[in-house]
PDB file of C-alpha atoms and ligand atoms in Angstrom:
ATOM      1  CA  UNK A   1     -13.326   7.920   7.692  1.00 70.00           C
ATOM      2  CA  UNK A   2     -10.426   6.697   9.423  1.00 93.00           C
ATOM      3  CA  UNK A   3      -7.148   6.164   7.777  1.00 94.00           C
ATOM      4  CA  UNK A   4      -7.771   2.299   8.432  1.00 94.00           C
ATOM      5  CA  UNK A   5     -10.750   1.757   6.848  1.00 96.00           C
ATOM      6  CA  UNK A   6     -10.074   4.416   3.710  1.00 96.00           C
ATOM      7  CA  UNK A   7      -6.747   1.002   3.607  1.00 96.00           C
ATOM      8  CA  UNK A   8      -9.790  -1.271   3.696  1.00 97.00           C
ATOM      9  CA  UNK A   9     -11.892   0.487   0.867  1.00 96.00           C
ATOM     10  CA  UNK A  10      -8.500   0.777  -1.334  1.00 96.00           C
ATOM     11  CA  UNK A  11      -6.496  -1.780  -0.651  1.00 96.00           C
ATOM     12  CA  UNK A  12      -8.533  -4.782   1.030  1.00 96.00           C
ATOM     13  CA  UNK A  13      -6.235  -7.945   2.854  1.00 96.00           C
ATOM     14  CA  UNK A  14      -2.787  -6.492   2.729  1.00 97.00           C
ATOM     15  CA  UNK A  15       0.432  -7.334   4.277  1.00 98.00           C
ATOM     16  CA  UNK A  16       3.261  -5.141   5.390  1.00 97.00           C
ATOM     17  CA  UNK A  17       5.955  -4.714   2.968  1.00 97.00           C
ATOM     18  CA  UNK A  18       8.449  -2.759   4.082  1.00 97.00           C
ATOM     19  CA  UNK A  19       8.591   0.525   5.533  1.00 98.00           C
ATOM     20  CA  UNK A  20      10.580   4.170   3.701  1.00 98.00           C
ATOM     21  CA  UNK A  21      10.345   7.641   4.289  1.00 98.00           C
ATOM     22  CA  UNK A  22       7.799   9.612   3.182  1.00 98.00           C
ATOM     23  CA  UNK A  23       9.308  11.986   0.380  1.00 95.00           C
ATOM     24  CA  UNK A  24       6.622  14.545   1.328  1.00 96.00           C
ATOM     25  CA  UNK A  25       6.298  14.440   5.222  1.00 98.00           C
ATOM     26  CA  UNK A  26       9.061  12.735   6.135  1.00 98.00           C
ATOM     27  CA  UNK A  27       6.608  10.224   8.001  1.00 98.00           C
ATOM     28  CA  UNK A  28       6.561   6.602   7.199  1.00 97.00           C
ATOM     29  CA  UNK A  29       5.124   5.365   4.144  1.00 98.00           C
ATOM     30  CA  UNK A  30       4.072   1.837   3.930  1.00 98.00           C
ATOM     31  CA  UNK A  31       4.351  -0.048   1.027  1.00 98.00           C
ATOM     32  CA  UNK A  32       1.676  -3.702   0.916  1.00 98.00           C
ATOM     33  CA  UNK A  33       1.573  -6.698  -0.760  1.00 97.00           C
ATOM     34  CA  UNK A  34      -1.274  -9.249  -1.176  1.00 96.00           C
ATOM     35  CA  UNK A  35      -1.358 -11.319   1.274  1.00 96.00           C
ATOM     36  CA  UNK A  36      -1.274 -14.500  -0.476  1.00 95.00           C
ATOM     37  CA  UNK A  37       0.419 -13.529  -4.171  1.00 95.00           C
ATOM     38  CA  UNK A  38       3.014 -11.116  -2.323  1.00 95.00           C
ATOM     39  CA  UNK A  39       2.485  -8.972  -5.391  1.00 94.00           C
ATOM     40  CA  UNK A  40       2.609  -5.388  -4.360  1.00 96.00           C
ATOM     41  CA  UNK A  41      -0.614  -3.729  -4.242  1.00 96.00           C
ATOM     42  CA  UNK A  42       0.182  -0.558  -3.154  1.00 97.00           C
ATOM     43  CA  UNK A  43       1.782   1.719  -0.680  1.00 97.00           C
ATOM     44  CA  UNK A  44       0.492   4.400   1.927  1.00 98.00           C
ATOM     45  CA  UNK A  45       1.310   7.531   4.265  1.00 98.00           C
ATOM     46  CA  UNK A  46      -1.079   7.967   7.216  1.00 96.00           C
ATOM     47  CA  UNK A  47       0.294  11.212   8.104  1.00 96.00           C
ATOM     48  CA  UNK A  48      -0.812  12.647   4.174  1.00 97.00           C
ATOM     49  CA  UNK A  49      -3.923  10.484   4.627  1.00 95.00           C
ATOM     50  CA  UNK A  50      -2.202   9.055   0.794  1.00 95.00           C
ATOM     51  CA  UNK A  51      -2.945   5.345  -0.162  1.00 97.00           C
ATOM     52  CA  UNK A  52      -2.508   4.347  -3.879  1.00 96.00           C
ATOM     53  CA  UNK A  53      -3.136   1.403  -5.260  1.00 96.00           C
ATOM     54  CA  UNK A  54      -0.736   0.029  -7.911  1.00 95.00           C
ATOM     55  CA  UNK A  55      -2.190  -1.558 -11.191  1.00 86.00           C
ATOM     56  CA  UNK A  56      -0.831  -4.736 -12.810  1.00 73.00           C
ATOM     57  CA  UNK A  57      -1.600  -6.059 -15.954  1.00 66.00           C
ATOM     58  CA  UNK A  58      -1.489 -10.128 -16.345  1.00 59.00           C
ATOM     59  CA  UNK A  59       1.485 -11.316 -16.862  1.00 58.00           C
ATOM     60  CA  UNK A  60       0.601 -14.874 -17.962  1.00 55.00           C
TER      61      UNK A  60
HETATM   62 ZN1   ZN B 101       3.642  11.572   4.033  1.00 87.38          ZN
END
């Protein structure tokens, strides 16, 4: 699976955040926000092959 789609399966519509080192490979690890809430969803490093997804609870 490519690194793409395994964003797809975890992540779904996402939108560039912003961009930081990667503590572990030095590459660059992405960090995305929903495309419409702009609530972060989670952040990435292609070169680890890393996604996680970051859980919110409701705040309403
Ligand atoms: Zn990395």
């Amino acid at each position: 699976m490519s690194f793409e789609l395994l964003l797809d399966a975890v992540l779904g519509e996402r939108e560039l955040f912003h961009v930081i080192d990667c503590t572990v490979c030095g590459s660059e690890e992405i960090y995305y926000v929903d495309p419409i809430s702009k609530q972060q969803i989670g952040k990435a490093c292609s070169q680890c092959g890393f996604v996680q997804k970051f859980e919110f609870d409701h705040q309403e």
